[in-house]
Amino acid sequence: MNLVFLGPPGAGKGTIAKVAKEALGVPHISTGDLFRANIKNETELGKRVKEILASGGLVPDEITIKMVENRLSESDCEKGYILDGFPRTIPQAEALSKMSNVEGVINFVLSEEEIIKRLSGRRMCPSTGRTYHILFNPPKVEGIDDETGEPLIQRDDDKPEAIRHRLELYNEATAPLIDYYKAKDVVLDLICTNDPKETEDNFFALIKDRK
Ligand code: AMP
């Protein structure tokens, strides 16, 4: 099944993707994770996008589309995929339509106030990428990763200035994709609550008939 997860930053796309990929047996492809891995490994691509990610801006379409095209051509995508964080612009959606047939677009629905609360409380283990939330999913010891014992960090793009920028970009560049995909009749609205299990159940109920 070819799925796109569409929604504002902090909506919980990555969290749902982790359970969905196991249940559906398809890879979870997060363009944000791909960029962060390139930055960590100091690749050429990583060097080009490092500043853009830190400011909360969007990587140019050309670079992003090429990276996704390469990833979708790998053999594990033959049975389908979950694309998380791509497409984020209309040109990206058009490019994707030439590469693959999108069967479902999960539209993550939650208020802007909720998004800000979620993003500003997010913390991450720098080496494993494991995420926590200071209110909703705190580590056992404040500020410390449960597994590695490392101090947790806040992503540069989860800081207030970058959050505002990311939300503006979402509203301008990405939200129009909801109508774009509605016209293709593939949008499924996922109501996101503060209870991850409830959101997970809502997700599986949505895709039940499409598996
Ligand atoms: P995410 O983890 O999905 O919030 O993505 C983190 C950052 O990676 C974004 O703020 C952008 O700078 C960059 N990024 C991820 N996906 C895309 C995309 N489809 N187009 C442009 N930039 C992207």
PDB file of N, CA and C in Angstrom, residues 94-169:
ATOM      1  N   GLU A  94       3.475  16.678  -7.612  1.00  0.00           N
ATOM      2  CA  GLU A  94       3.403  16.366  -9.037  1.00  0.00           C
ATOM      3  C   GLU A  94       4.525  15.419  -9.443  1.00  0.00           C
ATOM      4  N   ALA A  95       5.702  15.650  -8.896  1.00  0.00           N
ATOM      5  CA  ALA A  95       6.828  14.751  -9.198  1.00  0.00           C
ATOM      6  C   ALA A  95       6.516  13.348  -8.684  1.00  0.00           C
ATOM      7  N   LEU A  96       5.940  13.250  -7.490  1.00  0.00           N
ATOM      8  CA  LEU A  96       5.625  11.937  -6.919  1.00  0.00           C
ATOM      9  C   LEU A  96       4.612  11.200  -7.793  1.00  0.00           C
ATOM     10  N   SER A  97       3.658  11.938  -8.344  1.00  0.00           N
ATOM     11  CA  SER A  97       2.623  11.273  -9.159  1.00  0.00           C
ATOM     12  C   SER A  97       3.231  10.629 -10.410  1.00  0.00           C
ATOM     13  N   LYS A  98       4.402  11.123 -10.817  1.00  0.00           N
ATOM     14  CA  LYS A  98       5.083  10.511 -11.975  1.00  0.00           C
ATOM     15  C   LYS A  98       5.894   9.293 -11.574  1.00  0.00           C
ATOM     16  N   MET A  99       6.256   9.215 -10.282  1.00  0.00           N
ATOM     17  CA  MET A  99       7.088   8.089  -9.814  1.00  0.00           C
ATOM     18  C   MET A  99       6.238   6.922  -9.359  1.00  0.00           C
ATOM     19  N   SER A 100       5.042   7.210  -8.812  1.00  0.00           N
ATOM     20  CA  SER A 100       4.317   6.180  -8.085  1.00  0.00           C
ATOM     21  C   SER A 100       2.846   6.559  -7.946  1.00  0.00           C
ATOM     22  N   ASN A 101       2.003   5.542  -7.731  1.00  0.00           N
ATOM     23  CA  ASN A 101       0.574   5.803  -7.560  1.00  0.00           C
ATOM     24  C   ASN A 101       0.243   5.908  -6.065  1.00  0.00           C
ATOM     25  N   VAL A 102      -0.101   7.093  -5.602  1.00  0.00           N
ATOM     26  CA  VAL A 102      -0.438   7.270  -4.188  1.00  0.00           C
ATOM     27  C   VAL A 102      -1.856   6.748  -3.949  1.00  0.00           C
ATOM     28  N   GLU A 103      -1.968   5.763  -3.037  1.00  0.00           N
ATOM     29  CA  GLU A 103      -3.295   5.152  -2.824  1.00  0.00           C
ATOM     30  C   GLU A 103      -4.074   5.780  -1.675  1.00  0.00           C
ATOM     31  N   GLY A 104      -3.350   6.353  -0.721  1.00  0.00           N
ATOM     32  CA  GLY A 104      -4.047   6.979   0.401  1.00  0.00           C
ATOM     33  C   GLY A 104      -3.211   8.104   0.974  1.00  0.00           C
ATOM     34  N   VAL A 105      -3.883   9.197   1.346  1.00  0.00           N
ATOM     35  CA  VAL A 105      -3.199  10.319   1.998  1.00  0.00           C
ATOM     36  C   VAL A 105      -3.837  10.491   3.369  1.00  0.00           C
ATOM     37  N   ILE A 106      -3.044  10.235   4.404  1.00  0.00           N
ATOM     38  CA  ILE A 106      -3.563  10.382   5.766  1.00  0.00           C
ATOM     39  C   ILE A 106      -3.341  11.830   6.187  1.00  0.00           C
ATOM     40  N   ASN A 107      -4.437  12.542   6.387  1.00  0.00           N
ATOM     41  CA  ASN A 107      -4.369  13.952   6.756  1.00  0.00           C
ATOM     42  C   ASN A 107      -4.497  14.074   8.278  1.00  0.00           C
ATOM     43  N   PHE A 108      -3.386  14.418   8.936  1.00  0.00           N
ATOM     44  CA  PHE A 108      -3.356  14.506  10.401  1.00  0.00           C
ATOM     45  C   PHE A 108      -4.022  15.817  10.839  1.00  0.00           C
ATOM     46  N   VAL A 109      -5.131  15.692  11.585  1.00  0.00           N
ATOM     47  CA  VAL A 109      -5.916  16.880  11.941  1.00  0.00           C
ATOM     48  C   VAL A 109      -5.741  17.213  13.430  1.00  0.00           C
ATOM     49  N   LEU A 110      -5.205  18.423  13.720  1.00  0.00           N
ATOM     50  CA  LEU A 110      -5.101  18.921  15.104  1.00  0.00           C
ATOM     51  C   LEU A 110      -4.914  20.433  15.090  1.00  0.00           C
ATOM     52  N   SER A 111      -5.199  21.081  16.227  1.00  0.00           N
ATOM     53  CA  SER A 111      -5.182  22.556  16.250  1.00  0.00           C
ATOM     54  C   SER A 111      -3.747  23.092  16.312  1.00  0.00           C
ATOM     55  N   GLU A 112      -3.598  24.365  15.915  1.00  0.00           N
ATOM     56  CA  GLU A 112      -2.275  24.990  15.917  1.00  0.00           C
ATOM     57  C   GLU A 112      -1.726  25.103  17.355  1.00  0.00           C
ATOM     58  N   GLU A 113      -2.628  25.387  18.285  1.00  0.00           N
ATOM     59  CA  GLU A 113      -2.233  25.505  19.701  1.00  0.00           C
ATOM     60  C   GLU A 113      -1.616  24.182  20.181  1.00  0.00           C
ATOM     61  N   GLU A 114      -2.252  23.100  19.802  1.00  0.00           N
ATOM     62  CA  GLU A 114      -1.777  21.762  20.187  1.00  0.00           C
ATOM     63  C   GLU A 114      -0.404  21.483  19.561  1.00  0.00           C
ATOM     64  N   ILE A 115      -0.235  21.890  18.314  1.00  0.00           N
ATOM     65  CA  ILE A 115       1.042  21.660  17.611  1.00  0.00           C
ATOM     66  C   ILE A 115       2.187  22.331  18.358  1.00  0.00           C
ATOM     67  N   ILE A 116       1.972  23.600  18.761  1.00  0.00           N
ATOM     68  CA  ILE A 116       3.033  24.351  19.428  1.00  0.00           C
ATOM     69  C   ILE A 116       3.388  23.675  20.755  1.00  0.00           C
ATOM     70  N   LYS A 117       2.347  23.218  21.479  1.00  0.00           N
ATOM     71  CA  LYS A 117       2.590  22.546  22.758  1.00  0.00           C
ATOM     72  C   LYS A 117       3.440  21.287  22.535  1.00  0.00           C
ATOM     73  N   ARG A 118       3.094  20.550  21.492  1.00  0.00           N
ATOM     74  CA  ARG A 118       3.816  19.297  21.245  1.00  0.00           C
ATOM     75  C   ARG A 118       5.264  19.535  20.830  1.00  0.00           C
ATOM     76  N   LEU A 119       5.463  20.495  19.899  1.00  0.00           N
ATOM     77  CA  LEU A 119       6.822  20.703  19.375  1.00  0.00           C
ATOM     78  C   LEU A 119       7.755  21.283  20.425  1.00  0.00           C
ATOM     79  N   SER A 120       7.237  22.223  21.225  1.00  0.00           N
ATOM     80  CA  SER A 120       8.153  22.870  22.153  1.00  0.00           C
ATOM     81  C   SER A 120       8.547  21.936  23.295  1.00  0.00           C
ATOM     82  N   GLY A 121       7.785  20.862  23.526  1.00  0.00           N
ATOM     83  CA  GLY A 121       8.144  19.922  24.595  1.00  0.00           C
ATOM     84  C   GLY A 121       8.921  18.716  24.099  1.00  0.00           C
ATOM     85  N   ARG A 122       9.179  18.677  22.799  1.00  0.00           N
ATOM     86  CA  ARG A 122       9.850  17.499  22.251  1.00  0.00           C
ATOM     87  C   ARG A 122      11.345  17.510  22.585  1.00  0.00           C
ATOM     88  N   ARG A 123      11.885  16.353  22.968  1.00  0.00           N
ATOM     89  CA  ARG A 123      13.318  16.210  23.230  1.00  0.00           C
ATOM     90  C   ARG A 123      13.813  14.963  22.512  1.00  0.00           C
ATOM     91  N   MET A 124      15.103  14.939  22.197  1.00  0.00           N
ATOM     92  CA  MET A 124      15.613  13.835  21.381  1.00  0.00           C
ATOM     93  C   MET A 124      16.964  13.351  21.903  1.00  0.00           C
ATOM     94  N   CYS A 125      17.205  12.036  21.766  1.00  0.00           N
ATOM     95  CA  CYS A 125      18.529  11.499  22.060  1.00  0.00           C
ATOM     96  C   CYS A 125      19.407  11.759  20.830  1.00  0.00           C
ATOM     97  N   PRO A 126      20.537  12.456  21.000  1.00  0.00           N
ATOM     98  CA  PRO A 126      21.311  12.849  19.816  1.00  0.00           C
ATOM     99  C   PRO A 126      21.870  11.680  19.020  1.00  0.00           C
ATOM    100  N   SER A 127      22.170  10.537  19.664  1.00  0.00           N
ATOM    101  CA  SER A 127      22.803   9.472  18.877  1.00  0.00           C
ATOM    102  C   SER A 127      21.785   8.517  18.263  1.00  0.00           C
ATOM    103  N   THR A 128      20.654   8.250  18.950  1.00  0.00           N
ATOM    104  CA  THR A 128      19.704   7.262  18.391  1.00  0.00           C
ATOM    105  C   THR A 128      18.498   7.924  17.725  1.00  0.00           C
ATOM    106  N   GLY A 129      18.250   9.192  18.000  1.00  0.00           N
ATOM    107  CA  GLY A 129      17.087   9.864  17.407  1.00  0.00           C
ATOM    108  C   GLY A 129      15.797   9.552  18.154  1.00  0.00           C
ATOM    109  N   ARG A 130      15.870   8.758  19.239  1.00  0.00           N
ATOM    110  CA  ARG A 130      14.676   8.427  20.017  1.00  0.00           C
ATOM    111  C   ARG A 130      14.074   9.718  20.587  1.00  0.00           C
ATOM    112  N   THR A 131      12.740   9.836  20.477  1.00  0.00           N
ATOM    113  CA  THR A 131      12.143  11.098  20.933  1.00  0.00           C
ATOM    114  C   THR A 131      11.301  10.916  22.200  1.00  0.00           C
ATOM    115  N   TYR A 132      11.204  11.994  22.950  1.00  0.00           N
ATOM    116  CA  TYR A 132      10.414  12.057  24.182  1.00  0.00           C
ATOM    117  C   TYR A 132       9.598  13.343  24.135  1.00  0.00           C
ATOM    118  N   HIS A 133       8.689  13.467  25.116  1.00  0.00           N
ATOM    119  CA  HIS A 133       8.004  14.745  25.303  1.00  0.00           C
ATOM    120  C   HIS A 133       7.987  15.038  26.791  1.00  0.00           C
ATOM    121  N   ILE A 134       8.353  16.279  27.169  1.00  0.00           N
ATOM    122  CA  ILE A 134       8.482  16.570  28.604  1.00  0.00           C
ATOM    123  C   ILE A 134       7.159  16.371  29.354  1.00  0.00           C
ATOM    124  N   LEU A 135       6.014  16.498  28.657  1.00  0.00           N
ATOM    125  CA  LEU A 135       4.725  16.290  29.338  1.00  0.00           C
ATOM    126  C   LEU A 135       4.109  14.933  29.027  1.00  0.00           C
ATOM    127  N   PHE A 136       4.109  14.557  27.737  1.00  0.00           N
ATOM    128  CA  PHE A 136       3.311  13.387  27.324  1.00  0.00           C
ATOM    129  C   PHE A 136       4.098  12.073  27.324  1.00  0.00           C
ATOM    130  N   ASN A 137       5.422  12.164  27.220  1.00  0.00           N
ATOM    131  CA  ASN A 137       6.217  10.933  27.153  1.00  0.00           C
ATOM    132  C   ASN A 137       7.604  11.210  27.740  1.00  0.00           C
ATOM    133  N   PRO A 138       7.649  11.529  29.054  1.00  0.00           N
ATOM    134  CA  PRO A 138       8.939  11.934  29.629  1.00  0.00           C
ATOM    135  C   PRO A 138       9.883  10.748  29.809  1.00  0.00           C
ATOM    136  N   PRO A 139      11.203  11.008  29.808  1.00  0.00           N
ATOM    137  CA  PRO A 139      12.148   9.923  30.105  1.00  0.00           C
ATOM    138  C   PRO A 139      12.056   9.566  31.590  1.00  0.00           C
ATOM    139  N   LYS A 140      12.644   8.419  31.967  1.00  0.00           N
ATOM    140  CA  LYS A 140      12.573   8.001  33.385  1.00  0.00           C
ATOM    141  C   LYS A 140      13.278   9.030  34.277  1.00  0.00           C
ATOM    142  N   VAL A 141      14.450   9.514  33.800  1.00  0.00           N
ATOM    143  CA  VAL A 141      15.175  10.558  34.540  1.00  0.00           C
ATOM    144  C   VAL A 141      15.144  11.812  33.666  1.00  0.00           C
ATOM    145  N   GLU A 142      14.744  12.938  34.276  1.00  0.00           N
ATOM    146  CA  GLU A 142      14.586  14.159  33.488  1.00  0.00           C
ATOM    147  C   GLU A 142      15.843  14.504  32.681  1.00  0.00           C
ATOM    148  N   GLY A 143      15.656  14.727  31.387  1.00  0.00           N
ATOM    149  CA  GLY A 143      16.766  15.185  30.551  1.00  0.00           C
ATOM    150  C   GLY A 143      17.743  14.115  30.109  1.00  0.00           C
ATOM    151  N   ILE A 144      17.469  12.829  30.450  1.00  0.00           N
ATOM    152  CA  ILE A 144      18.430  11.748  30.146  1.00  0.00           C
ATOM    153  C   ILE A 144      17.741  10.644  29.342  1.00  0.00           C
ATOM    154  N   ASP A 145      18.432  10.140  28.309  1.00  0.00           N
ATOM    155  CA  ASP A 145      17.851   9.060  27.505  1.00  0.00           C
ATOM    156  C   ASP A 145      17.759   7.764  28.321  1.00  0.00           C
ATOM    157  N   ASP A 146      16.608   7.080  28.235  1.00  0.00           N
ATOM    158  CA  ASP A 146      16.382   5.850  29.021  1.00  0.00           C
ATOM    159  C   ASP A 146      17.386   4.759  28.665  1.00  0.00           C
ATOM    160  N   GLU A 147      17.775   4.686  27.388  1.00  0.00           N
ATOM    161  CA  GLU A 147      18.625   3.563  26.973  1.00  0.00           C
ATOM    162  C   GLU A 147      20.110   3.883  27.017  1.00  0.00           C
ATOM    163  N   THR A 148      20.482   5.038  26.471  1.00  0.00           N
ATOM    164  CA  THR A 148      21.923   5.309  26.331  1.00  0.00           C
ATOM    165  C   THR A 148      22.478   6.131  27.501  1.00  0.00           C
ATOM    166  N   GLY A 149      21.610   6.754  28.293  1.00  0.00           N
ATOM    167  CA  GLY A 149      22.080   7.587  29.404  1.00  0.00           C
ATOM    168  C   GLY A 149      22.619   8.942  28.962  1.00  0.00           C
ATOM    169  N   GLU A 150      22.489   9.246  27.653  1.00  0.00           N
ATOM    170  CA  GLU A 150      23.010  10.539  27.166  1.00  0.00           C
ATOM    171  C   GLU A 150      22.046  11.676  27.530  1.00  0.00           C
ATOM    172  N   PRO A 151      22.570  12.903  27.650  1.00  0.00           N
ATOM    173  CA  PRO A 151      21.669  14.043  27.865  1.00  0.00           C
ATOM    174  C   PRO A 151      20.805  14.268  26.611  1.00  0.00           C
ATOM    175  N   LEU A 152      19.512  14.511  26.828  1.00  0.00           N
ATOM    176  CA  LEU A 152      18.620  14.753  25.685  1.00  0.00           C
ATOM    177  C   LEU A 152      18.819  16.173  25.175  1.00  0.00           C
ATOM    178  N   ILE A 153      18.542  16.358  23.872  1.00  0.00           N
ATOM    179  CA  ILE A 153      18.668  17.702  23.297  1.00  0.00           C
ATOM    180  C   ILE A 153      17.324  18.133  22.702  1.00  0.00           C
ATOM    181  N   GLN A 154      17.220  19.427  22.451  1.00  0.00           N
ATOM    182  CA  GLN A 154      16.055  19.944  21.717  1.00  0.00           C
ATOM    183  C   GLN A 154      16.526  20.213  20.294  1.00  0.00           C
ATOM    184  N   ARG A 155      15.814  19.678  19.302  1.00  0.00           N
ATOM    185  CA  ARG A 155      16.199  19.931  17.911  1.00  0.00           C
ATOM    186  C   ARG A 155      16.204  21.442  17.670  1.00  0.00           C
ATOM    187  N   ASP A 156      17.189  21.928  16.901  1.00  0.00           N
ATOM    188  CA  ASP A 156      17.229  23.369  16.615  1.00  0.00           C
ATOM    189  C   ASP A 156      15.898  23.834  16.040  1.00  0.00           C
ATOM    190  N   ASP A 157      15.296  22.979  15.203  1.00  0.00           N
ATOM    191  CA  ASP A 157      14.061  23.426  14.556  1.00  0.00           C
ATOM    192  C   ASP A 157      12.827  23.236  15.445  1.00  0.00           C
ATOM    193  N   ASP A 158      13.014  22.804  16.696  1.00  0.00           N
ATOM    194  CA  ASP A 158      11.902  22.771  17.658  1.00  0.00           C
ATOM    195  C   ASP A 158      11.964  23.976  18.596  1.00  0.00           C
ATOM    196  N   LYS A 159      12.903  24.908  18.327  1.00  0.00           N
ATOM    197  CA  LYS A 159      12.980  26.110  19.154  1.00  0.00           C
ATOM    198  C   LYS A 159      11.944  27.129  18.639  1.00  0.00           C
ATOM    199  N   PRO A 160      11.464  28.051  19.533  1.00  0.00           N
ATOM    200  CA  PRO A 160      10.272  28.859  19.188  1.00  0.00           C
ATOM    201  C   PRO A 160      10.317  29.560  17.830  1.00  0.00           C
ATOM    202  N   GLU A 161      11.449  30.191  17.497  1.00  0.00           N
ATOM    203  CA  GLU A 161      11.510  30.950  16.236  1.00  0.00           C
ATOM    204  C   GLU A 161      11.324  30.015  15.029  1.00  0.00           C
ATOM    205  N   ALA A 162      12.026  28.871  15.107  1.00  0.00           N
ATOM    206  CA  ALA A 162      11.943  27.913  13.990  1.00  0.00           C
ATOM    207  C   ALA A 162      10.550  27.280  13.925  1.00  0.00           C
ATOM    208  N   ILE A 163       9.917  27.058  15.067  1.00  0.00           N
ATOM    209  CA  ILE A 163       8.568  26.474  15.066  1.00  0.00           C
ATOM    210  C   ILE A 163       7.609  27.397  14.313  1.00  0.00           C
ATOM    211  N   ARG A 164       7.698  28.713  14.629  1.00  0.00           N
ATOM    212  CA  ARG A 164       6.818  29.668  13.950  1.00  0.00           C
ATOM    213  C   ARG A 164       7.037  29.614  12.443  1.00  0.00           C
ATOM    214  N   HIS A 165       8.302  29.557  12.048  1.00  0.00           N
ATOM    215  CA  HIS A 165       8.650  29.528  10.630  1.00  0.00           C
ATOM    216  C   HIS A 165       8.103  28.258   9.963  1.00  0.00           C
ATOM    217  N   ARG A 166       8.258  27.129  10.640  1.00  0.00           N
ATOM    218  CA  ARG A 166       7.790  25.856  10.061  1.00  0.00           C
ATOM    219  C   ARG A 166       6.275  25.862   9.903  1.00  0.00           C
ATOM    220  N   LEU A 167       5.574  26.468  10.883  1.00  0.00           N
ATOM    221  CA  LEU A 167       4.111  26.490  10.777  1.00  0.00           C
ATOM    222  C   LEU A 167       3.648  27.393   9.635  1.00  0.00           C
ATOM    223  N   GLU A 168       4.357  28.526   9.473  1.00  0.00           N
ATOM    224  CA  GLU A 168       4.011  29.429   8.361  1.00  0.00           C
ATOM    225  C   GLU A 168       4.190  28.692   7.039  1.00  0.00           C
ATOM    226  N   LEU A 169       5.337  28.006   6.929  1.00  0.00           N
ATOM    227  CA  LEU A 169       5.606  27.273   5.682  1.00  0.00           C
ATOM    228  C   LEU A 169       4.590  26.162   5.459  1.00  0.00           C
TER     229      LEU A 169
END
